[in-house]
Short mmCIF file of C-alpha atoms in Angstrom, two decimals:
data_model
loop_
_atom_site.label_atom_id
_atom_site.label_comp_id
_atom_site.label_asym_id
_atom_site.label_seq_id
_atom_site.Cartn_x
_atom_site.Cartn_y
_atom_site.Cartn_z
CA MET A 535 123.57 82.23 310.08
CA ALA A 536 126.81 80.35 308.92
CA LYS A 537 127.95 79.43 311.94
CA LEU A 538 124.45 77.96 312.89
CA ASN A 539 124.16 75.73 310.07
CA LYS A 540 127.76 74.58 310.24
CA LYS A 541 126.34 73.41 313.89
CA VAL A 542 122.95 72.36 312.05
CA THR A 543 125.24 70.11 309.57
CA THR A 544 127.19 68.45 312.19
CA GLY A 545 124.24 67.44 314.65
CA LEU A 546 122.81 65.87 311.69
CA LYS A 547 126.14 64.30 310.76
CA VAL A 548 126.38 62.92 314.32
CA LEU A 549 122.76 62.01 314.49
CA ILE A 550 123.19 59.84 311.31
CA SER A 551 126.50 58.21 312.60
CA THR A 552 124.53 57.24 316.17
CA VAL A 553 121.88 55.72 314.04
CA LEU A 554 123.21 53.82 311.95
CA ILE A 555 125.60 52.59 314.45
CA TYR A 556 122.82 51.45 316.46
CA PHE A 557 120.91 49.72 313.70
CA ILE A 558 124.29 47.82 313.17
CA PHE A 559 124.65 46.90 316.71
CA THR A 560 121.11 45.94 317.02
CA LYS A 561 121.66 43.36 314.04
CA ILE A 562 125.06 41.59 314.91
CA ASN A 563 126.56 39.49 317.63
CA VAL A 564 128.36 41.94 319.80
CA SER A 565 130.05 39.51 322.12
CA GLU A 566 131.08 36.93 319.11
CA ILE A 567 132.62 40.46 317.28
CA LYS A 568 134.36 41.01 320.67
CA GLU A 569 135.76 37.84 320.89
CA ILE A 570 136.90 37.81 317.66
CA LEU A 571 138.61 40.80 317.65
CA LEU A 572 140.00 39.70 321.18
CA LYS A 573 141.90 36.76 319.03
CA SER A 574 142.84 38.60 316.33
CA ASN A 575 146.73 38.38 315.96
CA PRO A 576 148.61 41.15 316.75
CA ILE A 577 151.43 41.29 314.36
CA TYR A 578 149.53 40.85 311.49
CA LEU A 579 147.86 44.30 312.79
CA ILE A 580 151.35 45.36 312.94
CA PHE A 581 151.86 45.44 309.93
CA ALA A 582 148.44 46.51 308.63
CA THR A 583 149.15 49.49 310.58
CA ILE A 584 152.39 49.88 308.92
CA PHE A 585 150.48 49.53 305.60
CA PHE A 586 148.08 52.16 306.26
CA ILE A 587 150.65 54.62 307.92
CA LEU A 588 152.05 54.46 304.32
CA SER A 589 149.43 54.91 302.23
CA LYS A 590 148.80 58.05 304.44
CA PHE A 591 152.57 59.48 303.87
CA ILE A 592 152.24 58.56 300.23
CA GLY A 593 148.77 60.21 299.68
CA ALA A 594 150.58 63.16 301.36
CA ILE A 595 153.00 63.14 298.83
CA ARG A 596 150.52 62.76 296.17
CA LEU A 597 148.54 66.40 297.86
CA ASN A 598 152.08 68.05 297.98
CA LEU A 599 152.26 67.56 294.37
CA TYR A 600 148.82 69.03 293.50
CA PHE A 601 150.76 72.06 296.15
CA HIS A 602 153.58 72.61 294.31
CA GLN A 603 151.50 73.15 291.13
CA LEU A 604 150.07 76.23 292.96
CA ASN A 605 153.78 77.13 293.69
CA ILE A 606 153.39 76.19 297.34
CA MET A 607 156.76 74.48 297.31
CA LEU A 608 156.28 72.41 301.25
CA THR A 609 158.61 69.78 302.15
CA HIS A 610 157.33 66.70 302.51
CA LYS A 611 157.82 66.59 305.81
CA SER A 612 155.63 69.95 306.45
CA ASN A 613 153.20 68.51 304.47
CA PHE A 614 152.98 65.53 306.04
CA LYS A 615 152.58 67.41 309.88
CA LEU A 616 149.78 69.07 307.99
CA TYR A 617 148.40 66.24 306.07
CA LEU A 618 148.14 64.00 310.17
CA LEU A 619 146.44 67.25 311.56
CA GLY A 620 143.94 67.60 308.96
CA MET A 621 143.24 63.50 309.86
CA PHE A 622 142.91 64.23 312.89
CA TYR A 623 140.38 67.32 312.77
CA ASN A 624 138.36 64.88 310.14
CA LEU A 625 138.03 62.41 313.09
CA PHE A 626 137.62 63.95 316.43
CA LEU A 627 137.12 67.43 315.88
CA PRO A 628 133.82 67.32 313.35
CA GLY A 629 132.31 70.10 315.09
CA GLY A 630 134.96 71.52 314.32
CA ILE A 631 137.16 73.09 311.78
CA GLY A 632 137.68 69.70 309.00
CA GLY A 633 141.35 68.36 307.62
CA ASP A 634 141.01 69.75 304.01
CA ALA A 635 139.31 72.74 305.15
CA TYR A 636 142.07 73.50 308.30
CA LYS A 637 144.84 72.88 305.12
CA GLY A 638 143.28 75.25 302.91
CA TYR A 639 142.35 77.71 305.43
CA ILE A 640 146.18 77.88 306.47
CA LEU A 641 148.12 77.60 302.80
CA LYS A 642 145.50 80.21 301.82
CA LYS A 643 146.48 82.64 304.81
CA THR A 644 149.97 81.99 304.43
CA PHE A 645 150.69 82.25 300.86
CA ASP A 646 149.69 84.12 297.86
CA VAL A 647 147.53 81.47 296.19
CA LYS A 648 143.49 81.98 294.88
CA THR A 649 140.94 80.44 297.03
CA LYS A 650 139.09 79.16 293.85
CA ARG A 651 142.60 77.05 292.85
CA MET A 652 143.12 75.75 296.72
CA VAL A 653 139.80 74.61 297.25
CA SER A 654 140.09 72.83 293.52
CA VAL A 655 143.29 71.30 294.33
CA LEU A 656 141.69 69.87 297.24
CA VAL A 657 138.54 68.06 295.77
CA LEU A 658 140.96 66.52 292.68
CA ASP A 659 143.50 64.98 295.60
CA ARG A 660 140.07 63.23 296.76
CA LEU A 661 138.73 62.35 293.26
CA GLY A 662 141.89 60.68 292.17
CA GLY A 663 141.81 58.09 295.17
CA LEU A 664 138.09 57.81 294.39
CA LEU A 665 139.34 57.19 290.69
CA LEU A 666 141.75 54.50 291.74
CA LEU A 667 138.63 53.23 294.79
CA PHE A 668 136.75 52.69 291.65
CA ILE A 669 139.12 50.65 289.50
CA TYR A 670 140.00 48.53 291.81
CA ALA A 671 136.34 47.57 292.85
CA CYS A 672 136.23 47.29 289.20
CA THR A 673 138.90 44.86 288.25
CA LEU A 674 138.20 42.44 291.38
CA ILE A 675 134.54 42.53 290.79
CA ALA A 676 135.31 41.34 287.23
CA PHE A 677 137.01 38.32 287.94
CA ILE A 678 135.54 37.16 291.22
CA GLU A 679 133.01 34.04 291.02
CA LEU A 680 129.53 34.72 291.48
CA GLU A 681 126.88 33.63 289.24
CA LEU A 682 124.96 36.91 289.13
CA LEU A 683 127.82 38.96 287.21
CA ASN A 684 127.98 36.35 284.46
CA GLY A 685 127.57 38.00 280.90
CA TYR A 686 128.25 41.55 283.05
CA ARG A 687 131.48 41.00 283.31
CA TRP A 688 133.01 43.27 280.34
CA LEU A 689 131.14 45.86 281.86
CA PHE A 690 132.89 46.50 285.05
CA ILE A 691 136.35 46.02 282.75
CA ALA A 692 135.43 48.60 280.30
CA ALA A 693 134.82 51.21 282.92
CA ILE A 694 138.46 51.39 284.11
CA PRO A 695 139.71 52.95 281.11
CA LEU A 696 136.45 55.07 280.82
CA SER A 697 136.71 56.00 283.84
CA VAL A 698 140.53 57.30 283.48
CA LEU A 699 139.62 58.95 279.94
CA VAL A 700 136.68 61.23 282.11
CA PHE A 701 138.82 62.11 284.79
CA TRP A 702 141.67 62.86 282.54
CA LEU A 703 139.02 65.23 280.28
CA LEU A 704 137.92 66.89 283.56
CA ASN A 705 141.22 67.69 284.36
CA LYS A 706 142.26 69.12 280.75
CA LYS A 707 138.85 71.46 280.14
CA PHE A 708 138.64 72.80 283.84
CA PHE A 709 141.75 72.42 285.71
CA SER A 710 145.00 72.83 283.04
CA TYR A 711 147.25 74.33 285.81
CA VAL A 712 147.36 70.71 287.27
CA LEU A 713 147.54 68.15 284.16
CA PRO A 714 151.18 68.12 283.83
CA ILE A 715 151.10 65.42 287.34
CA PHE A 716 147.80 63.82 286.24
CA TRP A 717 149.85 60.30 285.38
CA LYS A 718 152.08 60.64 288.21
CA SER A 719 148.76 61.54 290.73
CA THR A 720 147.00 58.98 289.28
CA ALA A 721 150.18 56.61 289.65
CA LEU A 722 150.09 58.04 293.21
CA SER A 723 146.34 57.29 294.46
CA ALA A 724 147.27 53.70 292.89
CA LEU A 725 150.12 52.86 295.08
CA VAL A 726 147.03 54.82 298.35
CA GLN A 727 144.76 52.07 297.49
CA LEU A 728 147.04 49.73 296.89
CA ALA A 729 149.00 49.90 300.72
CA GLN A 730 145.13 49.66 302.20
CA LEU A 731 143.98 47.02 300.46
CA VAL A 732 147.09 45.32 301.90
CA SER A 733 146.40 46.73 305.20
CA ILE A 734 143.05 45.16 304.74
CA TRP A 735 144.52 41.70 303.76
CA PHE A 736 146.74 42.30 306.96
CA ILE A 737 143.88 42.85 309.12
CA LEU A 738 142.00 39.04 307.34
CA LEU A 739 144.97 37.47 308.25
CA ALA A 740 144.89 38.58 311.56
CA LEU A 741 141.43 37.16 312.26
CA ASN A 742 142.67 34.10 310.63
CA ILE A 743 140.61 34.57 307.36
CA ASP A 744 141.98 32.47 304.45
CA THR A 745 138.94 32.56 302.31
CA ASN A 746 137.17 34.88 300.55
CA GLN A 747 139.50 37.21 300.62
CA ILE A 748 138.45 39.04 297.82
CA SER A 749 135.26 39.50 298.54
CA TYR A 750 136.48 41.47 301.93
CA LEU A 751 138.43 43.86 299.75
CA ILE A 752 135.68 44.10 297.14
CA ILE A 753 133.76 45.29 300.43
CA PHE A 754 136.28 47.67 301.79
CA LEU A 755 136.92 49.11 298.38
CA ILE A 756 133.01 50.01 298.46
CA SER A 757 132.89 50.72 301.51
CA SER A 758 135.55 53.39 300.89
CA ILE A 759 133.88 55.15 298.63
CA VAL A 760 130.23 55.40 300.74
CA ALA A 761 132.72 56.60 303.35
CA VAL A 762 133.49 59.88 301.65
CA VAL A 763 129.85 60.79 301.49
CA PRO A 764 129.52 63.64 303.96
CA LEU A 765 126.66 62.27 305.43
CA THR A 766 128.52 60.93 308.53
CA LEU A 767 131.29 61.82 310.96
CA GLY A 768 134.60 60.34 308.82
CA GLY A 769 132.32 57.82 307.79
CA ILE A 770 131.55 55.69 311.13
CA GLY A 771 128.38 54.00 310.57
CA SER A 772 128.27 54.01 306.50
CA ARG A 773 131.27 51.59 306.27
CA GLU A 774 130.17 49.44 308.92
CA VAL A 775 126.52 49.19 307.23
CA THR A 776 128.42 48.68 304.27
CA PHE A 777 130.53 46.00 305.44
CA TYR A 778 127.41 44.13 306.93
CA TYR A 779 125.02 43.99 303.91
CA GLY A 780 127.88 43.61 301.40
CA ALA A 781 128.88 40.59 303.46
CA GLU A 782 125.06 39.96 303.51
CA PHE A 783 124.80 40.11 299.98
CA LEU A 784 128.29 38.40 298.99
CA GLY A 785 127.08 35.36 301.99
CA LEU A 786 130.06 36.04 304.27
CA ASP A 787 129.98 35.85 308.12
CA GLN A 788 128.37 39.73 309.04
CA ASN A 789 130.60 39.30 312.38
CA ILE A 790 133.27 38.98 310.85
CA SER A 791 132.99 41.72 308.44
CA VAL A 792 131.83 44.32 310.90
CA GLY A 793 134.79 43.64 312.85
CA VAL A 794 137.17 43.81 310.04
CA SER A 795 135.38 47.12 309.51
CA VAL A 796 135.96 47.90 313.91
CA LEU A 797 139.93 46.96 313.46
CA PHE A 798 140.51 49.10 310.31
CA PHE A 799 138.50 51.72 311.84
CA LEU A 800 140.73 51.54 315.37
CA ILE A 801 143.61 51.60 313.12
CA THR A 802 142.44 55.35 311.33
CA ALA A 803 141.88 56.30 314.73
CA LEU A 804 145.52 55.47 316.37
CA VAL A 805 147.69 56.79 313.75
CA SER A 806 144.66 59.92 313.22
CA LEU A 807 145.34 60.60 317.01
CA VAL A 808 148.75 61.32 316.17
CA GLY A 809 147.65 64.72 314.40
CA VAL A 810 146.86 65.82 318.28
CA LEU A 811 150.78 67.36 318.55
CA TYR A 812 150.34 70.05 316.15
CA HIS A 813 146.98 70.61 317.57
CA PHE A 814 149.00 72.22 319.94
CA LYS A 815 152.11 73.55 319.15
CA LYS A 816 152.96 75.51 315.87
CA ILE A 817 153.71 73.42 312.70
CA LYS A 818 156.78 75.27 310.60
CA LEU A 819 156.07 75.33 307.12
CA LYS A 820 159.52 74.49 305.19
CA LEU A 821 159.72 75.69 301.58
CA ALA A 822 162.64 75.13 299.15
CA ASN A 823 165.01 77.53 301.16
CA THR A 824 162.74 79.29 303.67
CA SER A 825 160.13 78.48 306.68
CA VAL A 826 157.17 79.81 307.69
CA ASN A 827 155.64 79.60 311.38
CA THR A 828 152.00 79.41 311.31
CA SER A 829 149.79 77.84 314.51
CA ALA A 830 147.82 75.22 314.22
#
């Protein structure tokens, strides 16, 4: 029954992603987007890729902080290999075991750790990322020139400390064993999302977009939040739809907006593909003074 439910869930995700992509392709000028992508500056795209990789490296460090709180003292190198494999599973093998589920499974199998705590730190790692996406989005929205926001900007500013307080209280009440790393993990989350914002900024430069950059960054932040909702395959479709309607709402070129989304997806796919190396060979999970072989 569990396998059947997983197949049904995967099938629904495939269907939703397909429908959303088809919908977007009926709304945009595919030829124009192709031309936009072909004219993009490769130097800026290289920098965009570098900062995306940097964001994932910092994200792996953040996750390893949580593992250390569970007394799983992985080295950053072995943890990053596991992180890359998880990215590959999330994007390219949606019908199989997901990236987070795999990391939780292999660590639970290899080390003496409670399932509940393992699941908790994986969820908290995601929530920490969402928190900073929300904070950056509120910050940029509060200062964007948009008449609709006049008189309401203070709400977005007030939401920033409030969201941090709520997340801290959540950690204190239900996950006290990771509270000692709250501020450090939050700082790392800030660096993760900042690196991704810089990555998007370089994509904008690659497409020769020198106006309304803040608007595109806001759309990206919102699309990243939407992409976390597990309704599509790795956010495929939902991110593009968000870029399309975000551009419409803010009066931007929708073809260019979707082009930004496509380039970011291609960079994500390229980096995630590296994880296939650890799908076909064993990952040696190195600890402080020991190492453990595990099949991947």
